[in-house]
Amino acid sequence: MSGVDELEQAIESVALAEGLTWEDDWFAVGAVDPDTLAIGEPAYHQKNWSYLISDGGESLLFDTGSGRRPIAPVVQRHASVSTRAFPSHMHFDHLGGVNAFGPVIVADLPMLRAMASDDRLTPTEEAYLGQYEDLSPPTFPVGHWAGIGEVVQVGLRHLHVLHTPGHSPDSVSLWEPGRNRLYAADFLYRGHLYAQTPGASLPAYRATLETLLDMLPEDIEILGAHGQTEGGTDDMPRLGHVDLSALHDILCDLLTSPPHEGQREVNPRMTLLYSKASFTA
């Protein structure tokens, strides 16, 4: 694979936040709570975070990592053999370990159904975007098509599947009212929010935010799929209702302007990147 030196940094140069530990000389792991593990890749330039959600001998892995190292051994050490995987969307950096978990859960969206044949799915390049890192889309089996609004159970835990387009048209998040938590994947995270890539949409971002702001309590805990804390210390990217509101305000302002390219600081935790195409997508 080309550009390895540009895509990774030395582990020795990464400062982990308190409570995180290294595994397999690549992954940083830390407990969100006793039944939920954050699995990060802070030495990868995109600083991915996946989440292992467990209860009663069952586990769900929300996103399967970048694929630059196998995530399955880490999952196996921390979860039961019945772990299922659920990718938040089809971008390459969230599907890296998808074939290590057998038939996976996929959001039941028309665009994803169109990519599948006999319940085997191959993302299109437009959905996968692997060209950015010289990757080809994988083909993987679908074990369950999760409907929007469906409640996915992991033991006694209940995860509501929400369609959250904006970053990509196929993005979903998982809302867990019982623990007052939203697993937001690429819809909201620390750092540069990508709304300049193919399929990103500022109007869709705003519409999703309006739904979430009405639905979620003000003390909601939001866990994103990328990010770094202030001061250069890597940690799981935690955000909140105030971040949703700040992003909504920026989008409302932007969408009163003619289409143009650029970036806008949302707050000290986030900067929104956008393109002319994302004004009308």
PDB file of C-alpha atoms in Angstrom:
ATOM      1  CA  MET A   1       0.000   0.000   0.000  1.00  0.00           C
ATOM      2  CA  SER A   2       1.398   3.411  -0.908  1.00  0.00           C
ATOM      3  CA  GLY A   3       1.988   6.286   1.468  1.00  0.00           C
ATOM      4  CA  VAL A   4       2.337   4.248   4.673  1.00  0.00           C
ATOM      5  CA  ASP A   5       4.692   6.798   6.258  1.00  0.00           C
ATOM      6  CA  GLU A   6       2.181   9.564   5.639  1.00  0.00           C
ATOM      7  CA  LEU A   7      -0.741   7.591   7.069  1.00  0.00           C
ATOM      8  CA  GLU A   8       0.839   6.420  10.318  1.00  0.00           C
ATOM      9  CA  GLN A   9       2.925   7.960  13.048  1.00  0.00           C
ATOM     10  CA  ALA A  10       5.278   6.258  15.481  1.00  0.00           C
ATOM     11  CA  ILE A  11       3.529   4.823  18.527  1.00  0.00           C
ATOM     12  CA  GLU A  12       6.190   6.463  20.685  1.00  0.00           C
ATOM     13  CA  SER A  13       4.980   9.888  19.567  1.00  0.00           C
ATOM     14  CA  VAL A  14       1.369   9.266  20.664  1.00  0.00           C
ATOM     15  CA  ALA A  15       0.295  10.414  24.130  1.00  0.00           C
ATOM     16  CA  LEU A  16      -2.665   8.447  25.469  1.00  0.00           C
ATOM     17  CA  ALA A  17      -5.150   9.914  27.918  1.00  0.00           C
ATOM     18  CA  GLU A  18      -5.408   8.453  31.400  1.00  0.00           C
ATOM     19  CA  GLY A  19      -7.389   5.201  31.379  1.00  0.00           C
ATOM     20  CA  LEU A  20      -6.283   4.084  27.918  1.00  0.00           C
ATOM     21  CA  THR A  21      -3.780   1.297  27.296  1.00  0.00           C
ATOM     22  CA  TRP A  22      -2.013  -0.050  24.216  1.00  0.00           C
ATOM     23  CA  GLU A  23      -2.830  -3.441  22.707  1.00  0.00           C
ATOM     24  CA  ASP A  24      -1.008  -5.181  19.857  1.00  0.00           C
ATOM     25  CA  ASP A  25       1.311  -2.173  19.426  1.00  0.00           C
ATOM     26  CA  TRP A  26      -1.435  -0.323  17.542  1.00  0.00           C
ATOM     27  CA  PHE A  27      -4.821  -0.181  19.260  1.00  0.00           C
ATOM     28  CA  ALA A  28      -5.646   1.981  22.267  1.00  0.00           C
ATOM     29  CA  VAL A  29      -8.432   0.591  24.430  1.00  0.00           C
ATOM     30  CA  GLY A  30     -10.415   2.095  27.256  1.00  0.00           C
ATOM     31  CA  ALA A  31     -13.658   1.495  29.104  1.00  0.00           C
ATOM     32  CA  VAL A  32     -16.587   3.800  28.383  1.00  0.00           C
ATOM     33  CA  ASP A  33     -18.400   1.859  31.099  1.00  0.00           C
ATOM     34  CA  PRO A  34     -17.950  -1.713  32.423  1.00  0.00           C
ATOM     35  CA  ASP A  35     -19.779  -3.161  29.384  1.00  0.00           C
ATOM     36  CA  THR A  36     -18.558  -0.842  26.623  1.00  0.00           C
ATOM     37  CA  LEU A  37     -15.028  -0.679  25.230  1.00  0.00           C
ATOM     38  CA  ALA A  38     -13.629   2.054  22.997  1.00  0.00           C
ATOM     39  CA  ILE A  39     -11.018   0.733  20.549  1.00  0.00           C
ATOM     40  CA  GLY A  40      -8.904   3.442  18.945  1.00  0.00           C
ATOM     41  CA  GLU A  41      -6.172   3.732  16.346  1.00  0.00           C
ATOM     42  CA  PRO A  42      -4.468   6.966  17.402  1.00  0.00           C
ATOM     43  CA  ALA A  43      -1.310   6.349  15.349  1.00  0.00           C
ATOM     44  CA  TYR A  44      -3.404   6.261  12.148  1.00  0.00           C
ATOM     45  CA  HIS A  45      -3.811   9.694  10.592  1.00  0.00           C
ATOM     46  CA  GLN A  46      -7.638   9.492  10.815  1.00  0.00           C
ATOM     47  CA  LYS A  47      -7.568   8.422  14.478  1.00  0.00           C
ATOM     48  CA  ASN A  48     -10.452   5.959  14.182  1.00  0.00           C
ATOM     49  CA  TRP A  49     -12.513   4.786  17.160  1.00  0.00           C
ATOM     50  CA  SER A  50     -14.759   1.726  17.133  1.00  0.00           C
ATOM     51  CA  TYR A  51     -17.010   0.614  19.996  1.00  0.00           C
ATOM     52  CA  LEU A  52     -17.511  -2.846  21.460  1.00  0.00           C
ATOM     53  CA  ILE A  53     -20.924  -3.002  23.147  1.00  0.00           C
ATOM     54  CA  SER A  54     -21.503  -6.063  25.353  1.00  0.00           C
ATOM     55  CA  ASP A  55     -24.051  -7.623  27.703  1.00  0.00           C
ATOM     56  CA  GLY A  56     -24.999 -11.119  28.827  1.00  0.00           C
ATOM     57  CA  GLY A  57     -22.519 -12.991  26.653  1.00  0.00           C
ATOM     58  CA  GLU A  58     -23.427 -11.016  23.513  1.00  0.00           C
ATOM     59  CA  SER A  59     -21.414  -8.264  21.849  1.00  0.00           C
ATOM     60  CA  LEU A  60     -21.749  -5.804  18.993  1.00  0.00           C
ATOM     61  CA  LEU A  61     -18.817  -4.056  17.317  1.00  0.00           C
ATOM     62  CA  PHE A  62     -19.901  -0.716  15.852  1.00  0.00           C
ATOM     63  CA  ASP A  63     -17.434  -0.155  12.987  1.00  0.00           C
ATOM     64  CA  THR A  64     -14.544  -2.505  12.300  1.00  0.00           C
ATOM     65  CA  GLY A  65     -11.519  -0.238  12.138  1.00  0.00           C
ATOM     66  CA  SER A  66      -9.274   0.995   9.383  1.00  0.00           C
ATOM     67  CA  GLY A  67      -7.887  -2.435   8.539  1.00  0.00           C
ATOM     68  CA  ARG A  68      -4.289  -1.315   8.892  1.00  0.00           C
ATOM     69  CA  ARG A  69      -4.045  -3.860  11.711  1.00  0.00           C
ATOM     70  CA  PRO A  70      -6.541  -6.673  12.463  1.00  0.00           C
ATOM     71  CA  ILE A  71      -9.069  -5.574  15.062  1.00  0.00           C
ATOM     72  CA  ALA A  72     -10.520  -9.069  15.597  1.00  0.00           C
ATOM     73  CA  PRO A  73      -7.858 -10.258  18.106  1.00  0.00           C
ATOM     74  CA  VAL A  74      -8.563  -7.245  20.316  1.00  0.00           C
ATOM     75  CA  VAL A  75     -12.303  -7.921  20.161  1.00  0.00           C
ATOM     76  CA  GLN A  76     -11.795 -11.604  20.959  1.00  0.00           C
ATOM     77  CA  ARG A  77      -9.848 -10.760  24.113  1.00  0.00           C
ATOM     78  CA  HIS A  78     -12.609  -8.512  25.410  1.00  0.00           C
ATOM     79  CA  ALA A  79     -15.827 -10.113  24.182  1.00  0.00           C
ATOM     80  CA  SER A  80     -17.653 -13.372  23.708  1.00  0.00           C
ATOM     81  CA  VAL A  81     -17.525 -15.484  20.556  1.00  0.00           C
ATOM     82  CA  SER A  82     -20.947 -14.177  19.531  1.00  0.00           C
ATOM     83  CA  THR A  83     -19.731 -10.715  18.520  1.00  0.00           C
ATOM     84  CA  ARG A  84     -21.605  -9.217  15.576  1.00  0.00           C
ATOM     85  CA  ALA A  85     -20.309  -6.297  13.522  1.00  0.00           C
ATOM     86  CA  PHE A  86     -22.336  -3.299  12.368  1.00  0.00           C
ATOM     87  CA  PRO A  87     -20.608  -0.726  10.116  1.00  0.00           C
ATOM     88  CA  SER A  88     -21.917   2.811  10.492  1.00  0.00           C
ATOM     89  CA  HIS A  89     -21.412   3.472   6.770  1.00  0.00           C
ATOM     90  CA  MET A  90     -19.418   2.142   3.841  1.00  0.00           C
ATOM     91  CA  HIS A  91     -16.342   4.401   3.885  1.00  0.00           C
ATOM     92  CA  PHE A  92     -13.106   2.418   3.743  1.00  0.00           C
ATOM     93  CA  ASP A  93     -11.829   3.422   7.175  1.00  0.00           C
ATOM     94  CA  HIS A  94     -14.860   1.822   8.867  1.00  0.00           C
ATOM     95  CA  LEU A  95     -14.844  -1.506   7.014  1.00  0.00           C
ATOM     96  CA  GLY A  96     -11.258  -2.585   7.563  1.00  0.00           C
ATOM     97  CA  GLY A  97     -12.018  -5.705   9.622  1.00  0.00           C
ATOM     98  CA  VAL A  98     -15.518  -6.413   8.346  1.00  0.00           C
ATOM     99  CA  ASN A  99     -14.786  -9.897   7.017  1.00  0.00           C
ATOM    100  CA  ALA A 100     -13.448 -11.144  10.365  1.00  0.00           C
ATOM    101  CA  PHE A 101     -16.898 -11.301  11.968  1.00  0.00           C
ATOM    102  CA  GLY A 102     -19.021 -13.421   9.668  1.00  0.00           C
ATOM    103  CA  PRO A 103     -22.357 -12.109   8.381  1.00  0.00           C
ATOM    104  CA  VAL A 104     -22.729  -8.525   9.581  1.00  0.00           C
ATOM    105  CA  ILE A 105     -25.576  -6.148  10.329  1.00  0.00           C
ATOM    106  CA  VAL A 106     -26.159  -3.515   7.647  1.00  0.00           C
ATOM    107  CA  ALA A 107     -28.585  -0.594   7.667  1.00  0.00           C
ATOM    108  CA  ASP A 108     -31.587  -1.340   5.475  1.00  0.00           C
ATOM    109  CA  LEU A 109     -31.288   1.580   3.063  1.00  0.00           C
ATOM    110  CA  PRO A 110     -32.175   1.433  -0.657  1.00  0.00           C
ATOM    111  CA  MET A 111     -28.692   2.530  -1.733  1.00  0.00           C
ATOM    112  CA  LEU A 112     -27.120  -0.320   0.271  1.00  0.00           C
ATOM    113  CA  ARG A 113     -29.652  -2.886  -0.926  1.00  0.00           C
ATOM    114  CA  ALA A 114     -28.689  -1.901  -4.472  1.00  0.00           C
ATOM    115  CA  MET A 115     -25.072  -2.868  -3.757  1.00  0.00           C
ATOM    116  CA  ALA A 116     -26.007  -6.374  -2.577  1.00  0.00           C
ATOM    117  CA  SER A 117     -26.705  -9.599  -4.411  1.00  0.00           C
ATOM    118  CA  ASP A 118     -27.805 -12.735  -2.553  1.00  0.00           C
ATOM    119  CA  ASP A 119     -27.047 -10.926   0.716  1.00  0.00           C
ATOM    120  CA  ARG A 120     -23.429 -10.327  -0.217  1.00  0.00           C
ATOM    121  CA  LEU A 121     -22.572  -6.643  -0.388  1.00  0.00           C
ATOM    122  CA  THR A 122     -19.815  -4.911  -2.330  1.00  0.00           C
ATOM    123  CA  PRO A 123     -19.748  -1.136  -1.781  1.00  0.00           C
ATOM    124  CA  THR A 124     -19.447   1.055  -4.844  1.00  0.00           C
ATOM    125  CA  GLU A 125     -16.321   3.198  -5.058  1.00  0.00           C
ATOM    126  CA  GLU A 126     -18.489   6.290  -4.536  1.00  0.00           C
ATOM    127  CA  ALA A 127     -19.689   4.819  -1.234  1.00  0.00           C
ATOM    128  CA  TYR A 128     -16.319   3.318  -0.223  1.00  0.00           C
ATOM    129  CA  LEU A 129     -13.869   6.082  -1.290  1.00  0.00           C
ATOM    130  CA  GLY A 130     -10.951   3.649  -1.174  1.00  0.00           C
ATOM    131  CA  GLN A 131      -9.110   5.550  -3.883  1.00  0.00           C
ATOM    132  CA  TYR A 132      -7.839   7.924  -1.200  1.00  0.00           C
ATOM    133  CA  GLU A 133      -5.652   5.149   0.243  1.00  0.00           C
ATOM    134  CA  ASP A 134      -5.341   2.759  -2.723  1.00  0.00           C
ATOM    135  CA  LEU A 135      -7.913   0.306  -1.345  1.00  0.00           C
ATOM    136  CA  SER A 136     -10.460  -1.835  -3.179  1.00  0.00           C
ATOM    137  CA  PRO A 137     -13.972  -2.406  -1.784  1.00  0.00           C
ATOM    138  CA  PRO A 138     -14.453  -5.669   0.101  1.00  0.00           C
ATOM    139  CA  THR A 139     -17.306  -8.098  -0.439  1.00  0.00           C
ATOM    140  CA  PHE A 140     -18.939  -9.325   2.749  1.00  0.00           C
ATOM    141  CA  PRO A 141     -22.033 -11.300   3.801  1.00  0.00           C
ATOM    142  CA  VAL A 142     -25.021  -9.532   5.318  1.00  0.00           C
ATOM    143  CA  GLY A 143     -26.586 -11.420   8.222  1.00  0.00           C
ATOM    144  CA  HIS A 144     -29.314  -8.903   8.997  1.00  0.00           C
ATOM    145  CA  TRP A 145     -30.727  -5.793   7.327  1.00  0.00           C
ATOM    146  CA  ALA A 146     -31.464  -3.424  10.227  1.00  0.00           C
ATOM    147  CA  GLY A 147     -34.381  -1.147   9.509  1.00  0.00           C
ATOM    148  CA  ILE A 148     -34.235   2.537  10.372  1.00  0.00           C
ATOM    149  CA  GLY A 149     -35.902   2.865  13.751  1.00  0.00           C
ATOM    150  CA  GLU A 150     -35.296  -0.779  14.568  1.00  0.00           C
ATOM    151  CA  VAL A 151     -34.046  -1.651  18.033  1.00  0.00           C
ATOM    152  CA  VAL A 152     -31.000  -3.920  17.914  1.00  0.00           C
ATOM    153  CA  GLN A 153     -30.637  -5.915  21.125  1.00  0.00           C
ATOM    154  CA  VAL A 154     -27.331  -6.863  22.711  1.00  0.00           C
ATOM    155  CA  GLY A 155     -28.305  -8.877  25.731  1.00  0.00           C
ATOM    156  CA  LEU A 156     -30.605  -6.531  27.638  1.00  0.00           C
ATOM    157  CA  ARG A 157     -29.198  -3.436  25.956  1.00  0.00           C
ATOM    158  CA  HIS A 158     -31.355  -1.703  23.356  1.00  0.00           C
ATOM    159  CA  LEU A 159     -29.756   0.232  20.493  1.00  0.00           C
ATOM    160  CA  HIS A 160     -32.010   2.316  18.245  1.00  0.00           C
ATOM    161  CA  VAL A 161     -30.851   2.554  14.613  1.00  0.00           C
ATOM    162  CA  LEU A 162     -30.996   6.171  13.429  1.00  0.00           C
ATOM    163  CA  HIS A 163     -30.404   7.329   9.872  1.00  0.00           C
ATOM    164  CA  THR A 164     -27.982  10.257  10.226  1.00  0.00           C
ATOM    165  CA  PRO A 165     -27.005  11.486   6.735  1.00  0.00           C
ATOM    166  CA  GLY A 166     -24.804  14.526   6.292  1.00  0.00           C
ATOM    167  CA  HIS A 167     -21.282  13.146   6.236  1.00  0.00           C
ATOM    168  CA  SER A 168     -22.523  10.401   3.889  1.00  0.00           C
ATOM    169  CA  PRO A 169     -25.999   9.397   2.666  1.00  0.00           C
ATOM    170  CA  ASP A 170     -25.769   5.910   4.205  1.00  0.00           C
ATOM    171  CA  SER A 171     -24.571   6.970   7.678  1.00  0.00           C
ATOM    172  CA  VAL A 172     -26.340   5.559  10.718  1.00  0.00           C
ATOM    173  CA  SER A 173     -25.868   6.144  14.423  1.00  0.00           C
ATOM    174  CA  LEU A 174     -26.929   4.045  17.407  1.00  0.00           C
ATOM    175  CA  TRP A 175     -28.915   5.664  20.214  1.00  0.00           C
ATOM    176  CA  GLU A 176     -28.981   3.889  23.573  1.00  0.00           C
ATOM    177  CA  PRO A 177     -31.568   5.611  25.787  1.00  0.00           C
ATOM    178  CA  GLY A 178     -30.858   3.230  28.668  1.00  0.00           C
ATOM    179  CA  ARG A 179     -27.348   4.643  29.012  1.00  0.00           C
ATOM    180  CA  ASN A 180     -28.140   8.100  27.641  1.00  0.00           C
ATOM    181  CA  ARG A 181     -25.623   7.679  24.842  1.00  0.00           C
ATOM    182  CA  LEU A 182     -25.395   8.235  21.091  1.00  0.00           C
ATOM    183  CA  TYR A 183     -22.776   6.375  19.061  1.00  0.00           C
ATOM    184  CA  ALA A 184     -22.542   8.999  16.321  1.00  0.00           C
ATOM    185  CA  ALA A 185     -19.792   7.489  14.117  1.00  0.00           C
ATOM    186  CA  ASP A 186     -18.806  10.057  11.450  1.00  0.00           C
ATOM    187  CA  PHE A 187     -21.806  12.305  11.930  1.00  0.00           C
ATOM    188  CA  LEU A 188     -20.117  14.056  14.864  1.00  0.00           C
ATOM    189  CA  TYR A 189     -16.571  13.693  16.152  1.00  0.00           C
ATOM    190  CA  ARG A 190     -13.583  15.757  17.233  1.00  0.00           C
ATOM    191  CA  GLY A 191     -11.473  17.431  14.573  1.00  0.00           C
ATOM    192  CA  HIS A 192     -12.300  18.176  10.948  1.00  0.00           C
ATOM    193  CA  LEU A 193     -15.844  17.126  10.053  1.00  0.00           C
ATOM    194  CA  TYR A 194     -15.869  15.943   6.443  1.00  0.00           C
ATOM    195  CA  ALA A 195     -18.697  17.468   4.442  1.00  0.00           C
ATOM    196  CA  GLN A 196     -16.548  18.021   1.381  1.00  0.00           C
ATOM    197  CA  THR A 197     -16.324  14.387   0.219  1.00  0.00           C
ATOM    198  CA  PRO A 198     -18.606  12.759  -2.400  1.00  0.00           C
ATOM    199  CA  GLY A 199     -22.095  12.195  -1.027  1.00  0.00           C
ATOM    200  CA  ALA A 200     -21.775  14.731   1.803  1.00  0.00           C
ATOM    201  CA  SER A 201     -24.692  17.135   2.138  1.00  0.00           C
ATOM    202  CA  LEU A 202     -25.046  20.292   4.199  1.00  0.00           C
ATOM    203  CA  PRO A 203     -28.881  20.322   3.934  1.00  0.00           C
ATOM    204  CA  ALA A 204     -28.985  16.690   5.090  1.00  0.00           C
ATOM    205  CA  TYR A 205     -26.591  17.499   7.931  1.00  0.00           C
ATOM    206  CA  ARG A 206     -28.886  20.314   9.102  1.00  0.00           C
ATOM    207  CA  ALA A 207     -32.035  18.199   8.827  1.00  0.00           C
ATOM    208  CA  THR A 208     -30.459  15.369  10.824  1.00  0.00           C
ATOM    209  CA  LEU A 209     -29.266  17.797  13.477  1.00  0.00           C
ATOM    210  CA  GLU A 210     -32.770  19.203  13.869  1.00  0.00           C
ATOM    211  CA  THR A 211     -34.105  15.698  14.422  1.00  0.00           C
ATOM    212  CA  LEU A 212     -31.406  14.854  16.965  1.00  0.00           C
ATOM    213  CA  LEU A 213     -31.737  18.144  18.842  1.00  0.00           C
ATOM    214  CA  ASP A 214     -35.448  17.466  19.307  1.00  0.00           C
ATOM    215  CA  MET A 215     -34.962  13.789  20.206  1.00  0.00           C
ATOM    216  CA  LEU A 216     -31.948  13.715  22.495  1.00  0.00           C
ATOM    217  CA  PRO A 217     -31.776  14.977  26.083  1.00  0.00           C
ATOM    218  CA  GLU A 218     -29.471  17.880  26.848  1.00  0.00           C
ATOM    219  CA  ASP A 219     -27.190  15.689  28.968  1.00  0.00           C
ATOM    220  CA  ILE A 220     -26.684  13.114  26.182  1.00  0.00           C
ATOM    221  CA  GLU A 221     -23.209  11.568  25.898  1.00  0.00           C
ATOM    222  CA  ILE A 222     -22.045  11.398  22.281  1.00  0.00           C
ATOM    223  CA  LEU A 223     -19.189   9.155  21.160  1.00  0.00           C
ATOM    224  CA  GLY A 224     -17.691   9.879  17.750  1.00  0.00           C
ATOM    225  CA  ALA A 225     -15.566   7.798  15.410  1.00  0.00           C
ATOM    226  CA  HIS A 226     -12.517  10.054  15.087  1.00  0.00           C
ATOM    227  CA  GLY A 227     -10.657  12.593  17.110  1.00  0.00           C
ATOM    228  CA  GLN A 228      -8.069  13.901  19.459  1.00  0.00           C
ATOM    229  CA  THR A 229      -8.470  15.887  22.649  1.00  0.00           C
ATOM    230  CA  GLU A 230      -6.994  19.310  23.172  1.00  0.00           C
ATOM    231  CA  GLY A 231      -3.318  19.462  23.941  1.00  0.00           C
ATOM    232  CA  GLY A 232      -2.370  16.551  21.719  1.00  0.00           C
ATOM    233  CA  THR A 233      -3.505  13.803  24.077  1.00  0.00           C
ATOM    234  CA  ASP A 234      -5.462  11.037  22.366  1.00  0.00           C
ATOM    235  CA  ASP A 235      -8.689   9.879  23.962  1.00  0.00           C
ATOM    236  CA  MET A 236     -12.048   8.500  22.913  1.00  0.00           C
ATOM    237  CA  PRO A 237     -13.920  11.422  21.312  1.00  0.00           C
ATOM    238  CA  ARG A 238     -16.696  12.428  23.711  1.00  0.00           C
ATOM    239  CA  LEU A 239     -19.060  15.230  22.745  1.00  0.00           C
ATOM    240  CA  GLY A 240     -22.479  16.473  23.806  1.00  0.00           C
ATOM    241  CA  HIS A 241     -25.719  18.271  23.003  1.00  0.00           C
ATOM    242  CA  VAL A 242     -23.909  21.611  22.916  1.00  0.00           C
ATOM    243  CA  ASP A 243     -21.807  20.355  19.985  1.00  0.00           C
ATOM    244  CA  LEU A 244     -24.903  19.364  18.029  1.00  0.00           C
ATOM    245  CA  SER A 245     -26.343  22.821  18.632  1.00  0.00           C
ATOM    246  CA  ALA A 246     -23.139  24.611  17.626  1.00  0.00           C
ATOM    247  CA  LEU A 247     -22.902  22.664  14.380  1.00  0.00           C
ATOM    248  CA  HIS A 248     -26.561  23.379  13.630  1.00  0.00           C
ATOM    249  CA  ASP A 249     -25.956  27.122  14.048  1.00  0.00           C
ATOM    250  CA  ILE A 250     -23.002  27.046  11.650  1.00  0.00           C
ATOM    251  CA  LEU A 251     -24.967  25.105   9.039  1.00  0.00           C
ATOM    252  CA  CYS A 252     -27.936  27.460   9.243  1.00  0.00           C
ATOM    253  CA  ASP A 253     -25.577  30.371   8.607  1.00  0.00           C
ATOM    254  CA  LEU A 254     -23.700  28.642   5.779  1.00  0.00           C
ATOM    255  CA  LEU A 255     -26.856  27.631   3.948  1.00  0.00           C
ATOM    256  CA  THR A 256     -27.891  31.260   3.593  1.00  0.00           C
ATOM    257  CA  SER A 257     -24.799  31.833   1.416  1.00  0.00           C
ATOM    258  CA  PRO A 258     -24.165  30.872  -2.227  1.00  0.00           C
ATOM    259  CA  PRO A 259     -22.348  27.543  -2.706  1.00  0.00           C
ATOM    260  CA  HIS A 260     -18.634  27.892  -2.080  1.00  0.00           C
ATOM    261  CA  GLU A 261     -15.706  25.853  -0.796  1.00  0.00           C
ATOM    262  CA  GLY A 262     -14.052  26.313   2.550  1.00  0.00           C
ATOM    263  CA  GLN A 263     -14.089  25.519   6.236  1.00  0.00           C
ATOM    264  CA  ARG A 264     -15.697  26.979   9.355  1.00  0.00           C
ATOM    265  CA  GLU A 265     -14.722  26.493  12.952  1.00  0.00           C
ATOM    266  CA  VAL A 266     -17.699  25.137  14.850  1.00  0.00           C
ATOM    267  CA  ASN A 267     -16.097  25.344  18.287  1.00  0.00           C
ATOM    268  CA  PRO A 268     -12.669  24.468  19.736  1.00  0.00           C
ATOM    269  CA  ARG A 269     -13.451  20.767  19.226  1.00  0.00           C
ATOM    270  CA  MET A 270     -14.648  20.769  15.608  1.00  0.00           C
ATOM    271  CA  THR A 271     -14.123  22.418  12.220  1.00  0.00           C
ATOM    272  CA  LEU A 272     -16.516  21.788   9.325  1.00  0.00           C
ATOM    273  CA  LEU A 273     -15.023  21.232   5.855  1.00  0.00           C
ATOM    274  CA  TYR A 274     -17.381  21.718   2.899  1.00  0.00           C
ATOM    275  CA  SER A 275     -17.480  21.970  -0.889  1.00  0.00           C
ATOM    276  CA  LYS A 276     -19.732  23.663  -3.426  1.00  0.00           C
ATOM    277  CA  ALA A 277     -21.369  20.304  -4.181  1.00  0.00           C
ATOM    278  CA  SER A 278     -22.316  19.739  -0.551  1.00  0.00           C
ATOM    279  CA  PHE A 279     -24.613  22.796  -0.599  1.00  0.00           C
ATOM    280  CA  THR A 280     -27.013  21.090  -2.991  1.00  0.00           C
ATOM    281  CA  ALA A 281     -26.397  17.347  -2.489  1.00  0.00           C
TER     282      ALA A 281
END
